[in-house]
PDB file of C-alpha atoms in Angstrom:
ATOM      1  CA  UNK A  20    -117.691 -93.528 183.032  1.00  0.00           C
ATOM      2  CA  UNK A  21    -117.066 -91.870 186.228  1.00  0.00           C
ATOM      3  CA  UNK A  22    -114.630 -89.020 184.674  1.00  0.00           C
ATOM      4  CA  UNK A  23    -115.535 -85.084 184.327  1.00  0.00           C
ATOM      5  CA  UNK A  24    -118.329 -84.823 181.963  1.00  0.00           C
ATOM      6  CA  UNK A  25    -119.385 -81.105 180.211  1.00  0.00           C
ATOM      7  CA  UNK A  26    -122.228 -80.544 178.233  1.00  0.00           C
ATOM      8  CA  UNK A  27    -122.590 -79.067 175.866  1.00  0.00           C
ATOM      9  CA  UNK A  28    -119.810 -80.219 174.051  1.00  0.00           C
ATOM     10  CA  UNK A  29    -120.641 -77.871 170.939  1.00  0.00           C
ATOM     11  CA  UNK A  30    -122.080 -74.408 171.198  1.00  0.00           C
ATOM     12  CA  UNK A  31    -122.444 -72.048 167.675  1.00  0.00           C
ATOM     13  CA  UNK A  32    -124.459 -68.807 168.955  1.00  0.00           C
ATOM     14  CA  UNK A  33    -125.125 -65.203 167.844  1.00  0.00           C
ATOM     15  CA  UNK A  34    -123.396 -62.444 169.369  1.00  0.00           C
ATOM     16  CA  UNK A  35    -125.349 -60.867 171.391  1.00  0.00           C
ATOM     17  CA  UNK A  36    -126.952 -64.123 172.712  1.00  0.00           C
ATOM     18  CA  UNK A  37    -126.925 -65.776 176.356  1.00  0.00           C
ATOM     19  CA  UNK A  38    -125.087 -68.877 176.661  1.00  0.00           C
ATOM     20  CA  UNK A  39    -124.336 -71.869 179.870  1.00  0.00           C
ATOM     21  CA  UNK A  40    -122.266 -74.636 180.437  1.00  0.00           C
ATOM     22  CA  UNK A  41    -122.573 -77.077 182.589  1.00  0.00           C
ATOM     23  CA  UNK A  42    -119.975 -79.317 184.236  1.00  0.00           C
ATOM     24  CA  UNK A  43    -120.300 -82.464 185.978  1.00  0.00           C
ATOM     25  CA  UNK A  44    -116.963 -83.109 188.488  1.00  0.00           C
ATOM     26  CA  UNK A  45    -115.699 -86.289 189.250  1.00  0.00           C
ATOM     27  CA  UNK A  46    -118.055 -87.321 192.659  1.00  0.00           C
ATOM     28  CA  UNK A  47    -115.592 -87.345 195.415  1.00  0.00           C
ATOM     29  CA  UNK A  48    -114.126 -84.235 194.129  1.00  0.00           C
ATOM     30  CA  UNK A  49    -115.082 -80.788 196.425  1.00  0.00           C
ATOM     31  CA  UNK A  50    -112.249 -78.933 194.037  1.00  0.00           C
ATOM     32  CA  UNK A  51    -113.653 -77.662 190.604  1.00  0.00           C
ATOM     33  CA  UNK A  52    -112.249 -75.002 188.024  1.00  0.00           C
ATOM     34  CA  UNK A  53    -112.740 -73.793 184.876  1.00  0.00           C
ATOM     35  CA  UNK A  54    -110.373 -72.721 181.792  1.00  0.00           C
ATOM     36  CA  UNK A  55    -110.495 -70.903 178.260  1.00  0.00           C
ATOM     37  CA  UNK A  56    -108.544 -72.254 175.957  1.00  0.00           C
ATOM     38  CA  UNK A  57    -107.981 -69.745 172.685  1.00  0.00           C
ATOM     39  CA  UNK A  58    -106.370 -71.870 169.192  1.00  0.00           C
ATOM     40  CA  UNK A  59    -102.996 -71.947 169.414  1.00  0.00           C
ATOM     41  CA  UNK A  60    -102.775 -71.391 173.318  1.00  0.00           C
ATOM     42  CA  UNK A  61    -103.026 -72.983 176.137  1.00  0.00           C
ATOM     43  CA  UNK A  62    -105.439 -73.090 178.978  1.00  0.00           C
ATOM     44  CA  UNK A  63    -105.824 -69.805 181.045  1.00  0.00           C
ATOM     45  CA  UNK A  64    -107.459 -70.178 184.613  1.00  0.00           C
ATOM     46  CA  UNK A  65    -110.825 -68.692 184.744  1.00  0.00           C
ATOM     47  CA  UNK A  66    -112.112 -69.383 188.352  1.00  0.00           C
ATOM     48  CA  UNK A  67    -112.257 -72.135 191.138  1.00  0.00           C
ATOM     49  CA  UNK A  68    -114.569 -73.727 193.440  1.00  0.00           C
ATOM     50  CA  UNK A  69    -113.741 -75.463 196.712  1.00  0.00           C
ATOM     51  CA  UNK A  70    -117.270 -77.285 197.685  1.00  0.00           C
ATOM     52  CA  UNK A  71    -119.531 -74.214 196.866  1.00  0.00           C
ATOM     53  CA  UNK A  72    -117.298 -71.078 197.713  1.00  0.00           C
ATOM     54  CA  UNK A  73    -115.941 -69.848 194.978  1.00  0.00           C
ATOM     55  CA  UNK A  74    -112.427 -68.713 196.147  1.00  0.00           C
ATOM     56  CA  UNK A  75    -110.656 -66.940 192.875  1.00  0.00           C
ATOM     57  CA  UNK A  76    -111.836 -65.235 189.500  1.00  0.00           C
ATOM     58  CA  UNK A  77    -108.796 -64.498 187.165  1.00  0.00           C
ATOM     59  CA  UNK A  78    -109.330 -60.625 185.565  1.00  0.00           C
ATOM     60  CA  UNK A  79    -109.982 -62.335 182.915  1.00  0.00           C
ATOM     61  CA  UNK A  80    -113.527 -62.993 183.656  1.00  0.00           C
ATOM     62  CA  UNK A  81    -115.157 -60.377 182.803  1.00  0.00           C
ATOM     63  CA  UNK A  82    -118.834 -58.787 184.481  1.00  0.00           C
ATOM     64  CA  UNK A  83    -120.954 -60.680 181.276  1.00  0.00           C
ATOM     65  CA  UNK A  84    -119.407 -64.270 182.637  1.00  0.00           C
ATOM     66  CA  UNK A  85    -120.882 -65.699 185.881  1.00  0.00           C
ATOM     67  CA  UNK A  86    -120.268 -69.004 187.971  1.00  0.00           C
ATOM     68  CA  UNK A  87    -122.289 -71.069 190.016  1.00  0.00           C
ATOM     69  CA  UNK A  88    -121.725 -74.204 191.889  1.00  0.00           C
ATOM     70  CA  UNK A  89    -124.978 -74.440 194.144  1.00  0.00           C
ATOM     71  CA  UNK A  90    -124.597 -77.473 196.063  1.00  0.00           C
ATOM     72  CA  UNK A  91    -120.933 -78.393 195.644  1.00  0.00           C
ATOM     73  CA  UNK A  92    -121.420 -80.429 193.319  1.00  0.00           C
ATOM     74  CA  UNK A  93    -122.242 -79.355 188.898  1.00  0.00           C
ATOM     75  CA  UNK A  94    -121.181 -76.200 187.992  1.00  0.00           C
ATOM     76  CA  UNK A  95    -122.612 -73.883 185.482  1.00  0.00           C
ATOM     77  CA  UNK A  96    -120.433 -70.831 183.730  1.00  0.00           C
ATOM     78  CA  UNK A  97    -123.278 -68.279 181.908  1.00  0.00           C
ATOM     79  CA  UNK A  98    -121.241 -65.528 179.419  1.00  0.00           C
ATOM     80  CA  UNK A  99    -123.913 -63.150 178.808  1.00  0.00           C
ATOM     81  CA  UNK A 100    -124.330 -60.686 175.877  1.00  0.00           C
ATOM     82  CA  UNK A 101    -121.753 -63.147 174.244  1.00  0.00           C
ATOM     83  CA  UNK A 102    -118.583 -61.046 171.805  1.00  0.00           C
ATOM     84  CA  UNK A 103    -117.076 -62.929 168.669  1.00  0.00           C
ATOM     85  CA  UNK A 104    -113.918 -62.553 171.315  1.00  0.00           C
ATOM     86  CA  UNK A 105    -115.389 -65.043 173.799  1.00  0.00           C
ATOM     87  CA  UNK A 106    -115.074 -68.323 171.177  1.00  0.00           C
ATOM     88  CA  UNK A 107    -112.619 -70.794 172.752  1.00  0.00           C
ATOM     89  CA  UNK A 108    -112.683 -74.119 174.501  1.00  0.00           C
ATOM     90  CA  UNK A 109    -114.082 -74.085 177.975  1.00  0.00           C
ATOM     91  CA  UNK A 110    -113.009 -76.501 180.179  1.00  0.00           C
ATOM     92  CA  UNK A 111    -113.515 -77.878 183.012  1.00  0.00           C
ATOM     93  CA  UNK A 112    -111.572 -79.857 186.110  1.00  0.00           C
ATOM     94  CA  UNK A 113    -111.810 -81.504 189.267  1.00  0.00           C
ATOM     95  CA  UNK A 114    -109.929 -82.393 191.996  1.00  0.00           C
ATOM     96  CA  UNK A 115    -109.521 -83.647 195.313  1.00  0.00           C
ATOM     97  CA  UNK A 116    -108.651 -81.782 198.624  1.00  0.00           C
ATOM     98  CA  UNK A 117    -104.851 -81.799 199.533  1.00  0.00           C
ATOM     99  CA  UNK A 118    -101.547 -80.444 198.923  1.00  0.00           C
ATOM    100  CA  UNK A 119    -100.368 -82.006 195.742  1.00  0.00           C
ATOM    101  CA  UNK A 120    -103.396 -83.026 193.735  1.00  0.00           C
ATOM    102  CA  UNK A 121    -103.823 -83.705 189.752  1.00  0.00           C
ATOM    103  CA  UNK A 122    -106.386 -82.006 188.166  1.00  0.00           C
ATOM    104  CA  UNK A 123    -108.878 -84.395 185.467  1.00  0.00           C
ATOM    105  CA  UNK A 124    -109.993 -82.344 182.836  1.00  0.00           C
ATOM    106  CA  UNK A 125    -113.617 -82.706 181.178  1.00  0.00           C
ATOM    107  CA  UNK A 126    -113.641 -82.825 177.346  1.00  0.00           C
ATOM    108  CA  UNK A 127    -114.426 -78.949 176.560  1.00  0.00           C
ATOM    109  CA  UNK A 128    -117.372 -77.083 175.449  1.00  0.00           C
ATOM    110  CA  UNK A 129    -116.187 -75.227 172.080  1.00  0.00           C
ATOM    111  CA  UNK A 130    -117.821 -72.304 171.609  1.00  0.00           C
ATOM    112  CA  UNK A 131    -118.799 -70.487 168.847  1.00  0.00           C
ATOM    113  CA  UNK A 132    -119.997 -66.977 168.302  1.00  0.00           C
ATOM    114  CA  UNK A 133    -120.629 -65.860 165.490  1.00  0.00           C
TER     115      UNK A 133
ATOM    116  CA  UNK B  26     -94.657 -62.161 185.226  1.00  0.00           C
ATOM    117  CA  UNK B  27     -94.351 -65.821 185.969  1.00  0.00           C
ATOM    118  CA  UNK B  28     -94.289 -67.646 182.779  1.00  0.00           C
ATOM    119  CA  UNK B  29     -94.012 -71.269 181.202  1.00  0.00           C
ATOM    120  CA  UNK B  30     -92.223 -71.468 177.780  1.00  0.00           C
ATOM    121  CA  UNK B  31     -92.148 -74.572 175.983  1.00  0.00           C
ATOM    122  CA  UNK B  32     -90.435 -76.070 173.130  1.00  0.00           C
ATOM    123  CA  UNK B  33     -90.368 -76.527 170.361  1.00  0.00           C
ATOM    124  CA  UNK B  34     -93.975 -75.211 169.317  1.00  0.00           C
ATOM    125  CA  UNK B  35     -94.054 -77.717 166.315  1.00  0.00           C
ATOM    126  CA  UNK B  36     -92.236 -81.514 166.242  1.00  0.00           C
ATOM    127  CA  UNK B  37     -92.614 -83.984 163.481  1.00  0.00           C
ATOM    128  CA  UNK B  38     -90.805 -87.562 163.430  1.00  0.00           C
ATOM    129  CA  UNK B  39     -91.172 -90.734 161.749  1.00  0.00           C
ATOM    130  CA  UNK B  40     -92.501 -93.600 163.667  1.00  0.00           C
ATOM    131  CA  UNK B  41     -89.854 -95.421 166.080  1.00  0.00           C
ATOM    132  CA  UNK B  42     -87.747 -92.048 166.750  1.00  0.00           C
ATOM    133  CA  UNK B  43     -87.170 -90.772 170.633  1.00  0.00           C
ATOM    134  CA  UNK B  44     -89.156 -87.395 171.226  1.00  0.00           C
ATOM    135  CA  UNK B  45     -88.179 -84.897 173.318  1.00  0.00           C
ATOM    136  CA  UNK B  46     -90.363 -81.594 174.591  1.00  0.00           C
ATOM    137  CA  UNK B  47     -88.592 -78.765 176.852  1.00  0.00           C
ATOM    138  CA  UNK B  48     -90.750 -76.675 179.368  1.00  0.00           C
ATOM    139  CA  UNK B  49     -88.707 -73.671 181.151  1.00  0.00           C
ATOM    140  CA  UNK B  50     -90.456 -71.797 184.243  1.00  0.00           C
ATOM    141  CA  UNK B  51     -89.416 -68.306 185.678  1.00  0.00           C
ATOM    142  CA  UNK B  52     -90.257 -69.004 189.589  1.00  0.00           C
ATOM    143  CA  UNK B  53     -90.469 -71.443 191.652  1.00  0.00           C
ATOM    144  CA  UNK B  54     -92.905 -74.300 191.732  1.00  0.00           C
ATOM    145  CA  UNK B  55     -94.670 -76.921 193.560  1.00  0.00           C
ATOM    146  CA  UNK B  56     -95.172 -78.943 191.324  1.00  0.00           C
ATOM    147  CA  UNK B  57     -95.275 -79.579 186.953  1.00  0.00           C
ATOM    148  CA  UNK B  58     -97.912 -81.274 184.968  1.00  0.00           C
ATOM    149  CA  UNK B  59     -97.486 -82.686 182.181  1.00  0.00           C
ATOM    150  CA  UNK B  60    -100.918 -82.976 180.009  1.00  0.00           C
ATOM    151  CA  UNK B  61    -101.845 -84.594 176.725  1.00  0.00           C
ATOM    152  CA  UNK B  62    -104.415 -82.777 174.504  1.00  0.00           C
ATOM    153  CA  UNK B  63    -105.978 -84.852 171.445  1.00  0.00           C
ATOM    154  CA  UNK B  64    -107.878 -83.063 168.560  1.00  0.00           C
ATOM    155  CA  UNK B  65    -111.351 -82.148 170.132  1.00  0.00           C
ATOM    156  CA  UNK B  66    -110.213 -80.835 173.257  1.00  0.00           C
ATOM    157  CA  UNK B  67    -109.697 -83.723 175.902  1.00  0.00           C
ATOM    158  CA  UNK B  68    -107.026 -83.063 178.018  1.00  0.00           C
ATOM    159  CA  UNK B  69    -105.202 -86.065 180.066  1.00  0.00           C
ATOM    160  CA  UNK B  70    -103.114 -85.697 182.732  1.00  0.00           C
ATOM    161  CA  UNK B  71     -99.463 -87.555 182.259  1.00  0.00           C
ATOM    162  CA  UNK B  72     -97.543 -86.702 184.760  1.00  0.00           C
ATOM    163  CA  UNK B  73     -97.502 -84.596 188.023  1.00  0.00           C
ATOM    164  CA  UNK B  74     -93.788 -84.458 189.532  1.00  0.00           C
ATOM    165  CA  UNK B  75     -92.073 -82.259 191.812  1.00  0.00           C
ATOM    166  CA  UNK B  76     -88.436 -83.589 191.781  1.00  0.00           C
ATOM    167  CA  UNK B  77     -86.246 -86.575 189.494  1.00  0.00           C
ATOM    168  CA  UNK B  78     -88.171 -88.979 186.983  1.00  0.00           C
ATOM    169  CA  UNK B  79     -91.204 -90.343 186.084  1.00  0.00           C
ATOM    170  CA  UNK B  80     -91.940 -92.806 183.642  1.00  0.00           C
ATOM    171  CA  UNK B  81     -95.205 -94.797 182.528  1.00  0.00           C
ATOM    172  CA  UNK B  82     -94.956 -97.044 179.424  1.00  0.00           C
ATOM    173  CA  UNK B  83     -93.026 -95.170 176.653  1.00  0.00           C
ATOM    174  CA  UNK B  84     -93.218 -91.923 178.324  1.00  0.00           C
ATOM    175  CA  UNK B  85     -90.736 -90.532 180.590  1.00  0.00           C
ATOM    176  CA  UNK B  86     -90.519 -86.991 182.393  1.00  0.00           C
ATOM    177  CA  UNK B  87     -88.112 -85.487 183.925  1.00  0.00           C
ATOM    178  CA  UNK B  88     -87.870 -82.026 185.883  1.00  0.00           C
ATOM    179  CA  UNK B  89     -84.642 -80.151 187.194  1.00  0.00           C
ATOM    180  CA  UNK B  90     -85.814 -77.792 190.115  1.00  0.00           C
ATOM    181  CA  UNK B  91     -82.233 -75.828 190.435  1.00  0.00           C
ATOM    182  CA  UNK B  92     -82.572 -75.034 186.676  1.00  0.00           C
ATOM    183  CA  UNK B  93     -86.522 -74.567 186.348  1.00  0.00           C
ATOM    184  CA  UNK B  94     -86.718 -77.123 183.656  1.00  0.00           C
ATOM    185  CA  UNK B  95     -88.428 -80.289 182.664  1.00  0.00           C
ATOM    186  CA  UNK B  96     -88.288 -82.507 179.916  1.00  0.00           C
ATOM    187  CA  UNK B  97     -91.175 -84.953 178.010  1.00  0.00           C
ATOM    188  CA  UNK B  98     -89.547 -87.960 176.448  1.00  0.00           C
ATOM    189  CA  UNK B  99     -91.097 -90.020 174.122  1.00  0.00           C
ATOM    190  CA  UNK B 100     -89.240 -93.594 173.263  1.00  0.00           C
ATOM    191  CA  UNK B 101     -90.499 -95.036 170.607  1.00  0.00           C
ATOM    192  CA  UNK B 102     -92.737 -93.052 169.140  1.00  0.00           C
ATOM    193  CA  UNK B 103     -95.852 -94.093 167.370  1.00  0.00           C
ATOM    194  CA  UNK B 104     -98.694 -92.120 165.434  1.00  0.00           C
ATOM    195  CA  UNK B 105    -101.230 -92.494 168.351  1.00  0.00           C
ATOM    196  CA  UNK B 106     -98.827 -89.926 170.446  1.00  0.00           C
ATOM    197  CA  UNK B 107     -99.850 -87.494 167.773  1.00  0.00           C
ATOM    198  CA  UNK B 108    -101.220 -85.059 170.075  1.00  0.00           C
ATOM    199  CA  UNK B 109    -100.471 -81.503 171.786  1.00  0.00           C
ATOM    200  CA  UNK B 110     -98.711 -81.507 174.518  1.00  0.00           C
ATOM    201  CA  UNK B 111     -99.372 -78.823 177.926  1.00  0.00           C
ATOM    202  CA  UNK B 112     -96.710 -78.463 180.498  1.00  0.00           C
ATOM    203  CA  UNK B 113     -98.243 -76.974 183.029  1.00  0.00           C
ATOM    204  CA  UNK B 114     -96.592 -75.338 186.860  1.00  0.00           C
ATOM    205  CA  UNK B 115     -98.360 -74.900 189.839  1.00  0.00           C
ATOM    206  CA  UNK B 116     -96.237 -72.313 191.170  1.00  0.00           C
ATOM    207  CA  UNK B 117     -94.950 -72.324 194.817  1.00  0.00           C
ATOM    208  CA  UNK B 118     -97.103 -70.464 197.365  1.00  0.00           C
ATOM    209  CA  UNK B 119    -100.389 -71.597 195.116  1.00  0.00           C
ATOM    210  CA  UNK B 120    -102.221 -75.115 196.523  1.00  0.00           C
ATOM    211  CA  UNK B 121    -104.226 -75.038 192.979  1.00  0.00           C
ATOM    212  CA  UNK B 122    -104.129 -72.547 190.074  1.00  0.00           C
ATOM    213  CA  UNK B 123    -102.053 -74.174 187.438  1.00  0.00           C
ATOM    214  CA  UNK B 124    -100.303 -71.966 184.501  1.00  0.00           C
ATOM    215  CA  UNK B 125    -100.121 -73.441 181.048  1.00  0.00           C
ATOM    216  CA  UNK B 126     -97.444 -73.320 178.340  1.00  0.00           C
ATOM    217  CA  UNK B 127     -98.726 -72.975 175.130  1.00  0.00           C
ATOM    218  CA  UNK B 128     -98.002 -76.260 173.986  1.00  0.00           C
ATOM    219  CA  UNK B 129     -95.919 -78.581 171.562  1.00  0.00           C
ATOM    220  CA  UNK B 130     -97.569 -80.147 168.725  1.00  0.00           C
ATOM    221  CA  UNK B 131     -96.349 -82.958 168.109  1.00  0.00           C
ATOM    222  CA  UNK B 132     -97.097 -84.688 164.694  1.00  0.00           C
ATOM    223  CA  UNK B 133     -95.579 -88.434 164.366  1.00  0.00           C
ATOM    224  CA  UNK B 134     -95.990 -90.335 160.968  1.00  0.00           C
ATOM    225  CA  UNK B 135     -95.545 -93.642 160.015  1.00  0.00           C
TER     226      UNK B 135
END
């Protein structure tokens, strides 16, 4: 399966407690972004990566949350000093360069803290 | 603030009836997704239009730019399209963030 892959799919921590994700994009894809999902909502933009820049953090990623995309290709989101506020679904997407693209969405980390 | 609205939040039907989901937008766009979301999380991408129709299979989408509005219709429907569905706007002047309506659960029994 050649599709967005994120690992790890489940996550139950303790607040207080260091967590990463890691996302796999779709090979040919240089575009890559991440999203919290809270129940009952949809997706809000965290952040996006074109190759290895990251050009955009929403406010909504706070100082404890960090991206990485080192060579362009995986990307890894750490929350540290995790809050019973950050449980959601993380996810993650990929696309190609141009104008009118369609984003393929991973199948989510869910988080837990507890 | 630019915003997506959908409706209705919540949509049952009995197997065989035609479905229809509303998404509104304040601005204007480049282009609307439409996205499925199964319990679990996975999200799949339906449609991505910018003017008229779409259709694949039983699904057909529509989107009216002068009235910031696009429909989802379902013909047919079936318990597998059980499912949440995400219209989401890429809004004009933006080459990638996408903003997300909350979604329409839809529920379809047999």
């Amino acid at each position: 399966d050649t599709g967005v892959s994120q690992d790890p799919r489940h996550k139950i921590t303790k607040r207080g407690q260091n967590v990463t994700f890691r996302c796999d994009p779709i090979s040919e894809h240089n575009r890559l972004y991440w999203y919290r999902q809270t129940l009952g909502q949809g997706p809000e933009f965290l952040t996006y990566f074109q190759n290895e820049a990251q050009l955009e953090k929403s406010r909504l990623l706070s100082d404890r949350f960090s991206a990485e995309r080192p060579k362009g290709s995986f990307s890894t989101l750490e929350i540290q000093r995790t809050e019973q506020g950050d449980s959601a679904m993380y996810l993650c997407a990929s696309s190609s360069a141009g104008g009118r693209e369609t984003q393929y969405f991973g199948p989510g980390t869910r988080l837990l803290v507890l | 603030k630019n915003e997506v609205e959908q409706s209705p939040q919540n949509l049952t039907a009995q197997e065989g009836e035609f479905i229809t989901i509303n998404c509104s937008y304040s601005v204007g766009i480049s282009a609307l997704h439409w996205l499925q979301q199964h319990p679990g999380g996975g999200i799949v991408s339906l449609f991505m239009l910018s003017s008229g129709k779409k259709k694949h299979g039983r699904l057909i989408a529509t989107i009216n730019i002068q009235e910031k509005h696009s429909s989802l219709h379902i013909t047919a429907s079936h318990p597998r399209d059980s499912a949440v569905y995400i219209c989401a706007v890429r809004w004009r002047g933006s080459n990638y963030k996408l903003t997300f309506g909350k979604g329409t659960l839809l529920t379809v029994n047999p």
